[in-house]
Short mmCIF file of C-alpha atoms in Angstrom, two decimals:
data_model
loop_
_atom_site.label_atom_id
_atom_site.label_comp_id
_atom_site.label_asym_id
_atom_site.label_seq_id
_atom_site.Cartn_x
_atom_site.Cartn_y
_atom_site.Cartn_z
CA UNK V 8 169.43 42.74 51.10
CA UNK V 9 167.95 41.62 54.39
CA UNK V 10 168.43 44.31 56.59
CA UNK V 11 165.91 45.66 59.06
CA UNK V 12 166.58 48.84 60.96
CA UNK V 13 166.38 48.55 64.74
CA UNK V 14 166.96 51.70 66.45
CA UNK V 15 165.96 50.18 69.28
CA UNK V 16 169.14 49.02 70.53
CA UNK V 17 170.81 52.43 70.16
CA UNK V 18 168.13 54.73 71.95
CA UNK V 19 169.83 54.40 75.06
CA UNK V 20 173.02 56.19 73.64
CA UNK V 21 170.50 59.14 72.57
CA UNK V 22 170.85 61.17 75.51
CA UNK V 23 174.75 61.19 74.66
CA UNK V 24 173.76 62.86 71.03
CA UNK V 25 172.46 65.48 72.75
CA UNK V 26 175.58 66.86 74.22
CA UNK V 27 177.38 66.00 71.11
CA UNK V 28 174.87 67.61 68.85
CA UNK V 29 175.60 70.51 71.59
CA UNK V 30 179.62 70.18 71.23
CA UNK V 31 178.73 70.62 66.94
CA UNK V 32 176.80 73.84 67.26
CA UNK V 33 179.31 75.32 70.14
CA UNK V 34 182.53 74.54 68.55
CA UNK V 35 181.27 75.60 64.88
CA UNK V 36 179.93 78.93 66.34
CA UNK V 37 183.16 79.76 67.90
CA UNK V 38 184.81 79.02 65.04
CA UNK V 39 182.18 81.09 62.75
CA UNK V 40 182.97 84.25 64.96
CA UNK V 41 186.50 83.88 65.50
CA UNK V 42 187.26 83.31 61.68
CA UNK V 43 184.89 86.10 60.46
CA UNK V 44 186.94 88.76 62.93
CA UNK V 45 190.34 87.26 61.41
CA UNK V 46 188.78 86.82 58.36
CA UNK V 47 188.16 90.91 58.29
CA UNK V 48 191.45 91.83 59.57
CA UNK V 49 192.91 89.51 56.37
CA UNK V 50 190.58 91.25 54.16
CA UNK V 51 191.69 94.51 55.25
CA UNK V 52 195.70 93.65 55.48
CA UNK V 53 195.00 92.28 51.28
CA UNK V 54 194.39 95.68 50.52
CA UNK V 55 197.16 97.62 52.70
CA UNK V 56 199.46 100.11 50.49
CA UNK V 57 202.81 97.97 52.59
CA UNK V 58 203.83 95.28 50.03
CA UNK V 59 204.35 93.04 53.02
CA UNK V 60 201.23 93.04 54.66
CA UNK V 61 199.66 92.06 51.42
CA UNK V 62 202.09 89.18 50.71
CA UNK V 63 201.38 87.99 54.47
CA UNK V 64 197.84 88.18 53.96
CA UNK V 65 197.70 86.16 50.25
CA UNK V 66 200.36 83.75 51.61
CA UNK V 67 197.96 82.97 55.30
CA UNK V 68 194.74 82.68 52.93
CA UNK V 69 196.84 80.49 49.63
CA UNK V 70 198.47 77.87 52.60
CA UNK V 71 195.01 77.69 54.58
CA UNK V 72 192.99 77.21 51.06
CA UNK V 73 195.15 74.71 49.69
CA UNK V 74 195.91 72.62 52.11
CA UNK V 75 193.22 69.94 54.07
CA UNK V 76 191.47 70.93 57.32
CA UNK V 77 192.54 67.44 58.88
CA UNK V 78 196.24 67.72 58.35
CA UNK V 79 196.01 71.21 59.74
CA UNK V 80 194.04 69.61 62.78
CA UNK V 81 196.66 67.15 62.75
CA UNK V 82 200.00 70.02 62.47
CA UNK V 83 197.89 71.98 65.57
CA UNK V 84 196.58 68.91 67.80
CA UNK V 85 199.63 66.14 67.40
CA UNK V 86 202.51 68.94 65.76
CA UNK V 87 202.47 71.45 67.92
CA UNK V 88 202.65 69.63 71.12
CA UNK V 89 206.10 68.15 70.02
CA UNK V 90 207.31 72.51 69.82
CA UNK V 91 205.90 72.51 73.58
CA UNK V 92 202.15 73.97 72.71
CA UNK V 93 199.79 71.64 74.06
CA UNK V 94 196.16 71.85 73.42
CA UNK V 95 192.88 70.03 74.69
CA UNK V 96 190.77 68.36 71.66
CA UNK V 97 188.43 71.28 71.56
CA UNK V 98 190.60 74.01 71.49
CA UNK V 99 192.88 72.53 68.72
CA UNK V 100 190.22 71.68 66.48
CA UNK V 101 188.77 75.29 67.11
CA UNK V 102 192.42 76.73 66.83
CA UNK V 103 192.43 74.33 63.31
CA UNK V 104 188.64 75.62 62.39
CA UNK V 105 188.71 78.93 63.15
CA UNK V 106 192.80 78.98 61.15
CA UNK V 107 191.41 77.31 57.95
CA UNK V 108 187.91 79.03 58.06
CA UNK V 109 189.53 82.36 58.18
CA UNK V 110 191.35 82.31 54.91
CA UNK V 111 187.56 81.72 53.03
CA UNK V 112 186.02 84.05 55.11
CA UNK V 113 189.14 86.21 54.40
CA UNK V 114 188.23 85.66 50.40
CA UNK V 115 184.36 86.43 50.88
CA UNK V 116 184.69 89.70 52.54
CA UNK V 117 187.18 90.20 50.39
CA UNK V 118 184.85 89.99 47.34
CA UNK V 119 182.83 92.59 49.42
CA UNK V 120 185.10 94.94 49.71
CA UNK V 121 185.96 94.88 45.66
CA UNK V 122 182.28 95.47 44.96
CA UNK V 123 182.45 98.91 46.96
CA UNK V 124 183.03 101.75 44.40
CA UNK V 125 186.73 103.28 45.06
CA UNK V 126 184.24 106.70 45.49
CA UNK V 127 182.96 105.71 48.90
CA UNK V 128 185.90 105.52 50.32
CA UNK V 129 187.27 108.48 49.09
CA UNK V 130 183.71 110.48 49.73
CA UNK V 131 184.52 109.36 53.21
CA UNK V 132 188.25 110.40 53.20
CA UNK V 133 186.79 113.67 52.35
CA UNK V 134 184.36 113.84 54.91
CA UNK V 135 187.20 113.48 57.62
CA UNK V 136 186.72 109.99 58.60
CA UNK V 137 189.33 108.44 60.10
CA UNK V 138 190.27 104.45 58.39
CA UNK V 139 187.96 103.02 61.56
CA UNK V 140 184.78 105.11 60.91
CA UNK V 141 185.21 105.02 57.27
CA UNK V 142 184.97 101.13 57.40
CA UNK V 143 182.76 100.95 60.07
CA UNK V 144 180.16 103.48 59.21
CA UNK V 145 180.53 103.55 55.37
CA UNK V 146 182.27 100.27 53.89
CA UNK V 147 180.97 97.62 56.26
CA UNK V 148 177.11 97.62 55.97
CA UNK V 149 177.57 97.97 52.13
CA UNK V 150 179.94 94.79 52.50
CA UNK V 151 177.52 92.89 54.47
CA UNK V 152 174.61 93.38 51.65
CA UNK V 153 176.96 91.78 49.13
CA UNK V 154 179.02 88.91 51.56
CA UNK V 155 175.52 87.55 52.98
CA UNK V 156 174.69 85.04 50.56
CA UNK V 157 178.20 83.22 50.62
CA UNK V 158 178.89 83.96 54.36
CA UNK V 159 175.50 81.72 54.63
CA UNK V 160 177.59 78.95 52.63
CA UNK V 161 180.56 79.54 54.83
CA UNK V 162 178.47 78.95 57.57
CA UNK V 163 177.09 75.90 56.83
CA UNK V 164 180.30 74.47 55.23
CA UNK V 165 182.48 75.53 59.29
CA UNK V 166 179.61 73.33 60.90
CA UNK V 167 180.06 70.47 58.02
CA UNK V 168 183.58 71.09 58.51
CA UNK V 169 183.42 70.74 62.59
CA UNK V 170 182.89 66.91 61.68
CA UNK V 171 186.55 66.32 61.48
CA UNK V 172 187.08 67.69 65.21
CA UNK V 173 186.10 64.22 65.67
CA UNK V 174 189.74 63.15 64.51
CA UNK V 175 191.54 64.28 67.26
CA UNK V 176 188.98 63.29 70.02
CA UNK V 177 186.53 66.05 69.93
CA UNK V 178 183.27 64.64 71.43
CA UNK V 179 180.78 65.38 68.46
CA UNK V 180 178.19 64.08 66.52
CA UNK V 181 180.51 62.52 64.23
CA UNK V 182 182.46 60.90 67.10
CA UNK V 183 179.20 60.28 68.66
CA UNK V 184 178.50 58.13 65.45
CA UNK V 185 181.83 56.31 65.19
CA UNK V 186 182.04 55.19 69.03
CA UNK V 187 178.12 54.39 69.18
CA UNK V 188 178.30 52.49 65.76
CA UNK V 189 181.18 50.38 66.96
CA UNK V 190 179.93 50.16 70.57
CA UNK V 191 176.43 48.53 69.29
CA UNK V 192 177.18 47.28 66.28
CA UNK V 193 174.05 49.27 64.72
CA UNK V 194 176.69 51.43 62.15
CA UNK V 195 173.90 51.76 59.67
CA UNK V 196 171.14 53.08 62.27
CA UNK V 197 173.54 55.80 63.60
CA UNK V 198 174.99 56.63 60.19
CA UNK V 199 171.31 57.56 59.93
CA UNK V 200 170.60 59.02 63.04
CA UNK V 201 173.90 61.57 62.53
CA UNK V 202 172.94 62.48 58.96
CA UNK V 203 169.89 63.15 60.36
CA UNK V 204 171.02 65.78 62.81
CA UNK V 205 173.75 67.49 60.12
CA UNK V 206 170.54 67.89 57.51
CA UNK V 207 168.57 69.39 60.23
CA UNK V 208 171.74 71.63 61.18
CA UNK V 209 172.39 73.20 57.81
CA UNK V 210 168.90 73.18 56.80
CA UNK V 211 167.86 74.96 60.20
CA UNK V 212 170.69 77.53 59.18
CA UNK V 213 169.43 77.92 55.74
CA UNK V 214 165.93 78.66 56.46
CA UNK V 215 167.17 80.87 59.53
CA UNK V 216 169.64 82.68 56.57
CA UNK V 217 166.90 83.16 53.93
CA UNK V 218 164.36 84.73 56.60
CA UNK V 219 166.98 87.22 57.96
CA UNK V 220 167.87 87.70 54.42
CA UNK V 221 164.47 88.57 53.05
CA UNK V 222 164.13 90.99 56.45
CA UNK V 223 167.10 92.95 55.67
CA UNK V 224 167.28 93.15 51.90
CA UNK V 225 163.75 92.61 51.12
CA UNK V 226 163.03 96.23 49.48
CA UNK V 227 166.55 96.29 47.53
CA UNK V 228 166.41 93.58 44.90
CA UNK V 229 169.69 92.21 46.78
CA UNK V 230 170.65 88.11 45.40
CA UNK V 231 170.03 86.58 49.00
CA UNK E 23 214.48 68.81 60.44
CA UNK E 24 214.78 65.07 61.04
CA UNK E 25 217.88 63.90 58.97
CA UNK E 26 215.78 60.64 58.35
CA UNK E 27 212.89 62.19 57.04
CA UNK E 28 214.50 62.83 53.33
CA UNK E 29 214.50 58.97 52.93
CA UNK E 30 210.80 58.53 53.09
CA UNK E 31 210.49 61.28 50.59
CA UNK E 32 209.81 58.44 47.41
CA UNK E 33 207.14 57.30 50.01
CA UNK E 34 205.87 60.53 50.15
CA UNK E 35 205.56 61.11 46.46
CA UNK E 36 204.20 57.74 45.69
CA UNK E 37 201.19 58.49 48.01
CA UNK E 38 201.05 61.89 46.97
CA UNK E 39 200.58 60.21 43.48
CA UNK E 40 197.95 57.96 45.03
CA UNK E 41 196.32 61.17 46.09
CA UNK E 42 195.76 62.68 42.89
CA UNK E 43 194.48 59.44 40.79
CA UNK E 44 192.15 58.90 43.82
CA UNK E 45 190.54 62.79 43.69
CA UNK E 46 190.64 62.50 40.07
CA UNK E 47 188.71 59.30 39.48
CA UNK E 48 186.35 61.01 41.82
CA UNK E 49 186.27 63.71 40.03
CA UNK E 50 186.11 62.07 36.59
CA UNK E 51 182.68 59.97 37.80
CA UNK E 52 182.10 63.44 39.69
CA UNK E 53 181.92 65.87 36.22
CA UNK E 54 179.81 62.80 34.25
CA UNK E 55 177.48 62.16 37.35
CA UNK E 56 177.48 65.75 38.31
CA UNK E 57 176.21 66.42 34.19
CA UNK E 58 172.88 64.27 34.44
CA UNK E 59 172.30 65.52 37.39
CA UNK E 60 172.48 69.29 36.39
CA UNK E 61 170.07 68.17 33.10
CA UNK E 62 167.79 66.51 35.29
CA UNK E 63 167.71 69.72 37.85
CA UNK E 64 166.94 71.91 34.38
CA UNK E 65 164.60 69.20 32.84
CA UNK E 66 160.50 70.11 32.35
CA UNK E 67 159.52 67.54 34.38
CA UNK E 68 159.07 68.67 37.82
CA UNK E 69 159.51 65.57 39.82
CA UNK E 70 162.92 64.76 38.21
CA UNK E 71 163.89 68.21 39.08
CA UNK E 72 162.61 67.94 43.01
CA UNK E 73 164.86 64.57 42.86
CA UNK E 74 168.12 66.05 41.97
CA UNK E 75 167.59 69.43 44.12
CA UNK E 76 166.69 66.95 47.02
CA UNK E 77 170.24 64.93 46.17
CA UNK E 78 172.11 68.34 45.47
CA UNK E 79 170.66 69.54 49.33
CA UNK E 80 171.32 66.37 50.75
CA UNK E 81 175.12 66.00 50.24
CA UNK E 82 175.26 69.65 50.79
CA UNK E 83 173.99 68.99 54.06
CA UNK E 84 175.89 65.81 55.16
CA UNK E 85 179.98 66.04 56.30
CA UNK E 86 181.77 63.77 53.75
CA UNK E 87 182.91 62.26 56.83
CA UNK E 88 179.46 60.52 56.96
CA UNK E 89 179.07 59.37 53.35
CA UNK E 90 182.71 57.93 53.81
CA UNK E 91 181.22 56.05 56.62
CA UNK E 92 178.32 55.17 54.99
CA UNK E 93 180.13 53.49 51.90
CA UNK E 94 182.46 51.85 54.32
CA UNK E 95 180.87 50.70 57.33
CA UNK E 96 177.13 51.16 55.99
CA UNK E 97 177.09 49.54 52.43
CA UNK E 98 178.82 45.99 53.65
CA UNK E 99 176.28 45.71 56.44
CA UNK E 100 173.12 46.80 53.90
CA UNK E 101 174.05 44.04 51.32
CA UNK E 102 176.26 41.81 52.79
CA UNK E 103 179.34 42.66 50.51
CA UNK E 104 182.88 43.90 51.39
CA UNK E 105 184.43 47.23 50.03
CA UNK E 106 187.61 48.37 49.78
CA UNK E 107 188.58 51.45 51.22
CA UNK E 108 189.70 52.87 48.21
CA UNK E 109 186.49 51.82 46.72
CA UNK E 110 184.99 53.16 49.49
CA UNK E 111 187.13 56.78 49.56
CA UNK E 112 186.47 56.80 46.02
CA UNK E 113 182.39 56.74 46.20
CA UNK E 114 181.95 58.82 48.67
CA UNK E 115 184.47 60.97 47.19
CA UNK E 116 182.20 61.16 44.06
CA UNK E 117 179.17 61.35 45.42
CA UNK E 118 180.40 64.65 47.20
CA UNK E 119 181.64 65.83 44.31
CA UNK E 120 178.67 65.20 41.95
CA UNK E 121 176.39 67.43 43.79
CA UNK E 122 179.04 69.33 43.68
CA UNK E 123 179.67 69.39 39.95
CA UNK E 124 175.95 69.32 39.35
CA UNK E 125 175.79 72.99 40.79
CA UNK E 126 178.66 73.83 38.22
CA UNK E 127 177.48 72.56 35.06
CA UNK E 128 173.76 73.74 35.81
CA UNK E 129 175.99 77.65 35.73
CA UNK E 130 177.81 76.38 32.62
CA UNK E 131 173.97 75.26 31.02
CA UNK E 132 172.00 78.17 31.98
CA UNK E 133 174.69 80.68 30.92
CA UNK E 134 174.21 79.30 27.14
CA UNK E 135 171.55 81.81 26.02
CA UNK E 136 167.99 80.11 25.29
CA UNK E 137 168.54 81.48 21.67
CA UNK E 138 170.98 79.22 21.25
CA UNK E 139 169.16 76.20 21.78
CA UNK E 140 166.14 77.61 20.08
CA UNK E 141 168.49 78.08 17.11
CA UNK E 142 169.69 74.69 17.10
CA UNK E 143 166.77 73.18 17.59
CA UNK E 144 165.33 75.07 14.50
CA UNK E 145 168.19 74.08 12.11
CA UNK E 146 167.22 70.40 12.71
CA UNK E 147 169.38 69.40 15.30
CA UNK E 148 168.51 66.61 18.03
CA UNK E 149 169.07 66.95 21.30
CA UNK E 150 172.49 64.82 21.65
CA UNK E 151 173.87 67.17 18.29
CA UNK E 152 172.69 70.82 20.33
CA UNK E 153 174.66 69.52 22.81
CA UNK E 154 177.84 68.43 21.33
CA UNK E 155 178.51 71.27 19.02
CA UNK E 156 176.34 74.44 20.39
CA UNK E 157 175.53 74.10 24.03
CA UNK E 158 178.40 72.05 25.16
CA UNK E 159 181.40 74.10 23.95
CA UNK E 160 179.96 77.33 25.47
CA UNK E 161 178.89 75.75 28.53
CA UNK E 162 182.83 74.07 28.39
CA UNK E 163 184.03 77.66 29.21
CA UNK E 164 182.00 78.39 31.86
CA UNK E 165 182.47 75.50 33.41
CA UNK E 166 186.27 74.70 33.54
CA UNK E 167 187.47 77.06 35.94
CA UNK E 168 185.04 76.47 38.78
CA UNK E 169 186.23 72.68 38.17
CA UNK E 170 189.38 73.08 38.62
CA UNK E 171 188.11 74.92 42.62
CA UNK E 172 186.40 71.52 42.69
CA UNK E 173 189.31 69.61 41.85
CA UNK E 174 191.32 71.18 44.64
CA UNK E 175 188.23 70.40 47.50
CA UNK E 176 188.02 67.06 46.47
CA UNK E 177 192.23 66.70 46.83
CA UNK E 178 191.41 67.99 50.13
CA UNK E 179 188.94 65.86 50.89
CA UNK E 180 190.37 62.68 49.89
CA UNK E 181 192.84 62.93 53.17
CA UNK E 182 189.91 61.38 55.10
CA UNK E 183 189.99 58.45 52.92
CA UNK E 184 193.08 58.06 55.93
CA UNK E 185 190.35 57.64 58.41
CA UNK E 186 189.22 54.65 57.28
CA UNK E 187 192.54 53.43 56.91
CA UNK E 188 193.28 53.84 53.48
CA UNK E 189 197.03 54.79 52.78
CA UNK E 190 197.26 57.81 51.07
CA UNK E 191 199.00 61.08 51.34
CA UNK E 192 197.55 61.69 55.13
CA UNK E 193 197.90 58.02 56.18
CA UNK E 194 201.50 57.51 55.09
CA UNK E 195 202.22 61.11 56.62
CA UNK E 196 200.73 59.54 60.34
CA UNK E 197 202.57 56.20 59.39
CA UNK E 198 206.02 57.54 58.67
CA UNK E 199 205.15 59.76 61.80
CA UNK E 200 204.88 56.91 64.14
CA UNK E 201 207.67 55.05 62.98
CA UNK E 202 209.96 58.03 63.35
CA UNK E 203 208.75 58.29 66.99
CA UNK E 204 206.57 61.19 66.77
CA UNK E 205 206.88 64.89 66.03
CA UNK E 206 206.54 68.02 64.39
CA UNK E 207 208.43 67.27 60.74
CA UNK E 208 206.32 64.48 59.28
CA UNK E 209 202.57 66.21 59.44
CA UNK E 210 204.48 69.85 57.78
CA UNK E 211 206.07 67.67 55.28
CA UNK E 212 202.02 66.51 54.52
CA UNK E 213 200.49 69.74 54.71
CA UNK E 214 203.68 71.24 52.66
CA UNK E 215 203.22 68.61 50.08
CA UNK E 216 199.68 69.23 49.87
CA UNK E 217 199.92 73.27 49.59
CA UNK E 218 202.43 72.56 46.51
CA UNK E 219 199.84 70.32 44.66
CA UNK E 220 196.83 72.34 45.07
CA UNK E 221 198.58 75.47 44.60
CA UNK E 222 199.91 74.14 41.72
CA UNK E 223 196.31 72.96 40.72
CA UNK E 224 195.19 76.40 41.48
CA UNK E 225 197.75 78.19 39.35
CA UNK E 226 197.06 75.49 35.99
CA UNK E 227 193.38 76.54 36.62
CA UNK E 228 194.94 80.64 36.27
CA UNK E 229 196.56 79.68 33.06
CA UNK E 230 193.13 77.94 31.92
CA UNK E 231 190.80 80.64 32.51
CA UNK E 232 193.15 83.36 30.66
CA UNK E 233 193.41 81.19 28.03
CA UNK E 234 189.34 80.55 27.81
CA UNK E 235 188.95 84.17 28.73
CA UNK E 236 186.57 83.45 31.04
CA UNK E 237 186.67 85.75 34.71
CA UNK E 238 184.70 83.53 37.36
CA UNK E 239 185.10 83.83 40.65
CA UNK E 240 185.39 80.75 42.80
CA UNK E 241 181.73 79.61 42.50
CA UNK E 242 180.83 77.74 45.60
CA UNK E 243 182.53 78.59 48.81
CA UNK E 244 183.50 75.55 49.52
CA UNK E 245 185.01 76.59 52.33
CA UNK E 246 186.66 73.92 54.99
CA UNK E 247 186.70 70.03 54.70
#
């Protein structure tokens, strides 16, 4: 193997990594927020008393949990279009995110809500809360103490995930990689140069996790 | 539905077929691979355990996307050789799903009491002999269920091996899409097909863990790709 590195020739496409590093973080946020709200409502409709709502729920999270995030970008980017739905690039592949993200975060806060005692809620029926306080002043925080260690993973696995925007034409910093690699020949050096920036992504989000972590749960013993 | 689309199904299945072999040679190499690198993550020497937490971060940390590229695009131009892009789905494939598996068998190891080993070791067994007939079946129960999670995100996964062009279950879903002049019934056909395999996956891996007895929760959110 004679190969020598030469970054050289692809530092002039560096000021494009920027925005695309930029596109990454923005799209996988969005996505983060959006699936964590649907995620909730999922949760919540998995433990209705209707037999329905449950069977909706376990049938949105079993489709979007079994089947691959790219042929869901696919179905939503070239699919839909055909039905008269037309998307741009970034808002399928944060419709497709945000769709397929929401049945794990549906499962995670899921697991939450199984760890609360049955005895809260009713303590809380019997206080007079309504469903909305009772989850929002009683069940939620308690949820959030046991969810924050795989809502970290979930995290970092939307902005890994994010990568495959780049399939339907999503400028990121996998695209980035593919159109500079071909454009200067240099695959290997911006291979690199985009593993870099995903390692210093999730890392970045893992340190950030573990510090909130050992701020909030620091005096209960909690696994962060 | 398009009338035409029922005589592509045999194409269908025979990629669909190509699917599976390729996410289970991955994660065949995946489960071996995956072992050393769980006993080298719970050996007493500290540098070989900083070397596999560093591997175990680093594909944690890394889309697949980018190791697919990597054994594609990067590997020929490294050392001058060409690679197929099944050879190529299929290593990047298993190196995802080492670190992967590492993570699960370290759980299966470290749930096998320290007594056990202790007791092993104290009736004269070696190391390979602990293994094989009191750590491994334990560790066996532990383990299978989480695999079979794994199983299902590799089977995911291995629809990127379309990127790089190799004709799978994604690729012939595109192909048969273009030569049927677009639409909507092609890609559902793909993600229906998929759903029915990994559910089907998932449901095997039900039946498993009631027969091993063993509740686990799906052990890494491996939520996405």
């Amino acid at each position: 193997m004679h190969y020598t590195l030469q970054f050289r020739s692809i530092r002039e496409y560096l000021p494009l990594l920027w925005d695309a590093a930029y596109t990454t973080l923005y799209l996988s946020i969005l996505a983060i927020i959006l699936s964590v709200i649907i995620g909730c409502g999922l949760a919540i409709m998995r433990r209705s008393q209707s037999r329905l709502t449950r069977f909706v729920a376990v049938a949105y999270i079993e489709v979007m949990r079994n089947t691959p995030l790219l042929v869901i970008l696919y179905i939503v980017y070239f699919a839909l279009p055909a039905m008269g739905l037309r998307f741009s690039s970034f808002a399928a592949a944060l419709i497709g995110l945000t769709l397929n993200s929401a049945g794990y975060m549906a499962e995670i806060i899921r697991a939450g809500l199984v760890a609360i005692a049955h005895g809260q809620f009713e303590a809380a029926r019997a206080q007079g809360f309504n469903p909305v306080q009772t989850y929002r002043h009683i069940i939620l925080p308690q949820v959030f103490r046991v969810i924050y260690a795989p809502l970290g993973n979930q995290v970092i696995a939307v902005i890994l995930a994010s990568s495959l925007a780049s399939a339907v034409a999503v400028e990121d910093v996998a695209s980035w990689m593919q159109t500079v690699g071909s454009t200067s020949f240099r695959f290997f050096e911006t291979l690199l140069v985009a593993a870099a920036v995903y390692l210093v992504l999730c890392q970045t989000v893992n340190l950030i996790r573990l510090a909130i972590g050992w701020m909030l749960f620091r005096d209960n013993g909690v696994r962060r | 539905m398009n009338h035409d689309l029922f005589s592509y199904l045999p194409l269908f299945l025979k990629a669909a077929a190509l699917t599976i072999w390729l996410s289970w040679l991955a994660l065949m190499i995946g489960a071996v691979a995956g072992g050393l690198v769980a006993l080298a993550r719970t050996s007493r020497w500290l540098p070989l355990r900083i070397l596999a937490l560093i591997f175990v971060e680093f594909f944690r940390s890394i889309p697949i996307l980018i190791v697919l590229f990597f054994a594609y695009f990067g590997l020929p131009v490294m050392f001058g050789i060409d690679i197929s892009t099944f050879t190529a789905a299929t290593l990047a494939l298993a190196l995802h799903a080492t670190a992967t598996m590492s993570e699960v068998m370290r759980a299966g190891i470290e749930s096998v009491g320290r007594g056990q080993w202790e007791a092993a070791q104290s009736s004269g067994m070696t190391f390979g002999q602990t293994m094989r007939h009191v750590v491994g079946p334990q560790a066996l129960r532990v383990v299978l269920p989480p695999s079979v999670g794994v199983y299902v995100t590799t089977l995911k996964e291995s629809s990127l091996a379309s990127i790089i062009g190799y004709v799978e279950l994604t690729k012939t879903g595109l192909l048969v899409r273009e030569s049927t002049g677009g639409g909507f019934a092609p890609l559902l056909m793909l993600g229906v097909l998929y759903f029915l395999i990994n559910y089907g996956i998932s449901l095997a891996g039900g039946v498993l863990e009631r027969r091993y007895n063993v509740g686990t929760k799906p052990l890494l959110a491996g939520g996405g790709q």
